[in-house]
Amino acid sequence: MRKDVRILLVGEPKVGKTSLIMTLVSEEFPAVVPYRAEEITIPADVTPERVPTHIVDYSEAEQTDEQLYQEISKANVICIVYSVNNKKSIEKVTSHWIPLINERTDKDSRVPLILVGNKSDLVEHSSMETVLPIMNKYTEIETCVECSAKNLKNISELFYYAQKAVLHPTGPLYCPEKKEMRSACVRALTRIFKVSDLDNDGILNDHELTFFQRTCFNTPLAPQALEDVKNVVRKNLTDGVRDNGLTLKGFLFLHTLFIQRGRHETTWAVLRRFGYDDDLELHQDYLFPLLKIPPDCTTELNHNAYLFLQSVFDKHDKDRDSALSPEELMDLFDVFPYVPWGLDVNSTVCTNDQGWITYQGYLSQWTLTTYLDVQRCLEYLGYLGYSIIAEQESQASAITVTRDKKLDLQKKQTQRNVFRCHVFGITGSGKTSFLQGFLGRNLVRQKAIKEEHKSYYAISTAHVYGQEKYLLLHEIFPDFDFLSETELSCDIVCLIYDVSNPCSFEYCARIFKQYFMDSKTPCMLIAAKSDLPETKQQYCMTPLEFCRKHKMPPPQSYTCNTAAAPSKDIFIKLTIMAVYPHARLRCMCTCNRCTFCLCQNFLNSELVQTVRTKLYTVIFSRHITHADLKSSTFWLRASVGATVCAMLGFAMYRALLRSR
Ligand code: GDP
Ligand code: MG
């Protein structure tokens, strides 16, 4: 909103400019007035639009032309005053004043004018007949008003119109020559309609209209008023109302009507609520609300934001196949000024058999944008009307800024849900295939991806002990000499070598020794293309020996040359390592045969779970009072229970091993 409004009064001498100003201030007609009134400022709280308003008088007798020009350029709105009983003063409006003002203002940003016919107490007839042709000729004339300083008629109205002309200009909304809304205004209102059409059926039903009314005007719409609005549209348009709801055509018609009847502040209220500025562009403050992100913190979407995005997805997935077809996606992006997602998105997230982005893939892409470029995410959520529909202060409330990663490591726990894995390996070692494998694409499906649609990122979910986490894979271009800070900072490192290429492991070993040997970032060695015959790597030790020496998990065989979707096991392991970087996982396999796997399976087995719960129930079954919680014996008993559980588990595990 504007900070203040400056109103200038000009016109021939003796038409009553000074009297009008003094009458407004004192609420009585002054018998004697000076040539020129002092500039007055009306405080914000006594003006109807709640903005400070300066009123400036002009007197030919006291001011030079130069001073007048200066005042003209400073004014936000100019009232050209004439006297209704003085023909000459009306003629001068067009012969002198309008050209004089227009010469001093830009054609594109013409200052709004108001024609003021004073001394209406002196005549019987109205001057409107003379004035209307002038209004039609000069589109910069916002309105005209007849008043009388002597009778106190229309005085406050005059200044209200002047204020309104500045705060809610007609210019950007409406083209008076064509008698229709301007295209920018139609575009903005169309976006508003689409955002408000919650079920995307092209009609604003009563529920949606009520919500719209409440968000824009803060007051509920009476049922009768709702009917009245629809009836007005019905009367004037054949297809403005359908299924008892307002169509886009009806919605636009209604606003045209508001503007034509001088109620453009209504349209402006709607536009401003949806983030538009005076030029009908989305305001920067609306698109980019302030969000502080300290170093070493990451950005994620919170639960509310996911719910909102889910509703946006559902609204556009018209055939309910849990994927967005190209048409459905275009429809979703209709409220954006440009298409935000390139074709590489399809190779960054999961798609269905047709290559369309699935629900999962859609959420993953949002998660990626939030993580990598939170400003963009704020902007996109702004286009979707997040703050309005989710009834939040701004898009900033959709974002969780995680705590410093150093703190996570210190406390050995994390609240984060997105983990970043950097994938290193020489050209052709299978990095891209590895990324695509994560998205469930085998070699055959990968071959179908066009070169220009390739992506260096892949993001999807992995379940870690029953919790859904996002794993973000990022393929790093193999340039040994130029690894930047960002390329090295991640939650887990993947070093990929090609089992069939004897020269591929050496690069992994070099990268590890140079950058990660002394870092806290966990590393994993991937033996890619494991479906091909293995050759001896040209290096002083085998990959397995290398892993042992550096206390890494053994090399993990991986292939995406599978009939079905490649296995996800490795990605789950990577996510586990990323979430629990401090946990020393001795065995990383999921063979279900080795000791580690048996032990894992056993501890997760139903039998142990039931025994454990039983034991806990026995211990905790006594009604726990507050005093209990404080007493040390309670905690002793509880911890004894836990120990019993652990011991029992261990005993059963040993018994199981012996039986093998
Ligand atoms: P300015 O030169 O445009 O500032 O005009 P003034 O305010 O000095 O007014 C010129 C004369 O017109 C004064 O004698 C006023 O009393 C008189 N006047 C101003 N407004 C009205 C009005 O509404 N009705 C009548 N009858 N006289 C007015
Ligand atoms: Mg005067």
PDB file of C-alpha atoms and ligand atoms in Angstrom, residues 11-20 23 29-36 57-59 81 85 118-122 147-152 155, ligand 1:
ATOM      1  CA  GLY A  11      -8.158  26.097 -11.712  1.00  0.00           C
ATOM      2  CA  GLU A  12      -8.956  29.702 -12.617  1.00  0.00           C
ATOM      3  CA  PRO A  13      -8.844  32.363  -9.883  1.00  0.00           C
ATOM      4  CA  LYS A  14     -11.989  32.780  -7.779  1.00  0.00           C
ATOM      5  CA  VAL A  15     -13.557  29.420  -8.615  1.00  0.00           C
ATOM      6  CA  GLY A  16     -13.358  28.505  -4.926  1.00  0.00           C
ATOM      7  CA  LYS A  17     -10.280  26.313  -4.495  1.00  0.00           C
ATOM      8  CA  THR A  18      -9.182  27.880  -1.234  1.00  0.00           C
ATOM      9  CA  SER A  19     -12.743  27.901   0.059  1.00  0.00           C
ATOM     10  CA  LEU A  20     -13.123  24.175  -0.642  1.00  0.00           C
ATOM     11  CA  THR A  23     -14.487  24.224   4.307  1.00  0.00           C
ATOM     12  CA  PHE A  29     -17.954  28.104   4.805  1.00  0.00           C
ATOM     13  CA  PRO A  30     -15.389  30.843   5.515  1.00  0.00           C
ATOM     14  CA  ALA A  31     -16.534  34.398   4.764  1.00  0.00           C
ATOM     15  CA  VAL A  32     -13.052  35.577   3.921  1.00  0.00           C
ATOM     16  CA  VAL A  33     -10.226  33.447   2.576  1.00  0.00           C
ATOM     17  CA  PRO A  34      -6.577  34.127   1.733  1.00  0.00           C
ATOM     18  CA  TYR A  35      -5.329  33.744  -1.841  1.00  0.00           C
ATOM     19  CA  ARG A  36      -3.835  30.460  -1.021  1.00  0.00           C
ATOM     20  CA  ASP A  57      -3.753  24.808  -2.930  1.00  0.00           C
ATOM     21  CA  TYR A  58      -2.635  26.913  -5.891  1.00  0.00           C
ATOM     22  CA  SER A  59      -2.931  30.645  -6.440  1.00  0.00           C
ATOM     23  CA  VAL A  81     -11.791  23.187 -10.164  1.00  0.00           C
ATOM     24  CA  ASN A  85     -21.823  29.463 -13.050  1.00  0.00           C
ATOM     25  CA  ASN A 118     -17.921  24.289  -7.434  1.00  0.00           C
ATOM     26  CA  LYS A 119     -20.646  26.766  -6.404  1.00  0.00           C
ATOM     27  CA  SER A 120     -23.487  24.410  -7.267  1.00  0.00           C
ATOM     28  CA  ASP A 121     -25.599  26.483  -4.854  1.00  0.00           C
ATOM     29  CA  LEU A 122     -25.681  29.299  -7.392  1.00  0.00           C
ATOM     30  CA  CYS A 147     -20.116  20.532  -5.030  1.00  0.00           C
ATOM     31  CA  SER A 148     -20.634  23.688  -3.049  1.00  0.00           C
ATOM     32  CA  ALA A 149     -18.248  25.032  -0.465  1.00  0.00           C
ATOM     33  CA  LYS A 150     -21.005  27.318   0.718  1.00  0.00           C
ATOM     34  CA  ASN A 151     -23.601  24.576   1.313  1.00  0.00           C
ATOM     35  CA  LEU A 152     -20.987  22.005   2.396  1.00  0.00           C
ATOM     36  CA  ILE A 155     -16.957  18.301   0.094  1.00  0.00           C
TER      37      ILE A 155
HETATM   38  P1  GDP B   1      -9.915  30.555  -5.380  1.00  0.00           P
HETATM   39  O1  GDP B   1      -9.335  31.735  -5.987  1.00  0.00           O
HETATM   40  O2  GDP B   1     -10.217  29.520  -6.392  1.00  0.00           O
HETATM   41  O3  GDP B   1      -9.152  30.022  -4.259  1.00  0.00           O
HETATM   42  O4  GDP B   1     -11.367  30.973  -4.829  1.00  0.00           O
HETATM   43  P2  GDP B   1     -11.735  31.423  -3.378  1.00  0.00           P
HETATM   44  O5  GDP B   1     -11.801  30.265  -2.470  1.00  0.00           O
HETATM   45  O6  GDP B   1     -10.885  32.511  -2.988  1.00  0.00           O
HETATM   46  O7  GDP B   1     -13.243  31.866  -3.617  1.00  0.00           O
HETATM   47  C1  GDP B   1     -13.572  32.898  -4.476  1.00  0.00           C
HETATM   48  C2  GDP B   1     -14.912  33.453  -4.091  1.00  0.00           C
HETATM   49  O8  GDP B   1     -15.964  32.523  -4.309  1.00  0.00           O
HETATM   50  C3  GDP B   1     -14.999  33.814  -2.607  1.00  0.00           C
HETATM   51  O9  GDP B   1     -15.695  35.030  -2.470  1.00  0.00           O
HETATM   52  C4  GDP B   1     -15.820  32.703  -2.007  1.00  0.00           C
HETATM   53  O10 GDP B   1     -16.540  33.139  -0.891  1.00  0.00           O
HETATM   54  C5  GDP B   1     -16.715  32.309  -3.129  1.00  0.00           C
HETATM   55  N1  GDP B   1     -17.124  30.924  -3.077  1.00  0.00           N
HETATM   56  C6  GDP B   1     -16.279  29.864  -2.913  1.00  0.00           C
HETATM   57  N2  GDP B   1     -16.980  28.714  -2.941  1.00  0.00           N
HETATM   58  C7  GDP B   1     -18.277  29.030  -3.091  1.00  0.00           C
HETATM   59  C8  GDP B   1     -19.478  28.280  -3.187  1.00  0.00           C
HETATM   60  O11 GDP B   1     -19.517  27.050  -3.101  1.00  0.00           O
HETATM   61  N3  GDP B   1     -20.636  28.932  -3.379  1.00  0.00           N
HETATM   62  C9  GDP B   1     -20.641  30.289  -3.465  1.00  0.00           C
HETATM   63  N4  GDP B   1     -21.811  30.845  -3.657  1.00  0.00           N
HETATM   64  N5  GDP B   1     -19.548  31.027  -3.385  1.00  0.00           N
HETATM   65  C10 GDP B   1     -18.369  30.443  -3.188  1.00  0.00           C
END
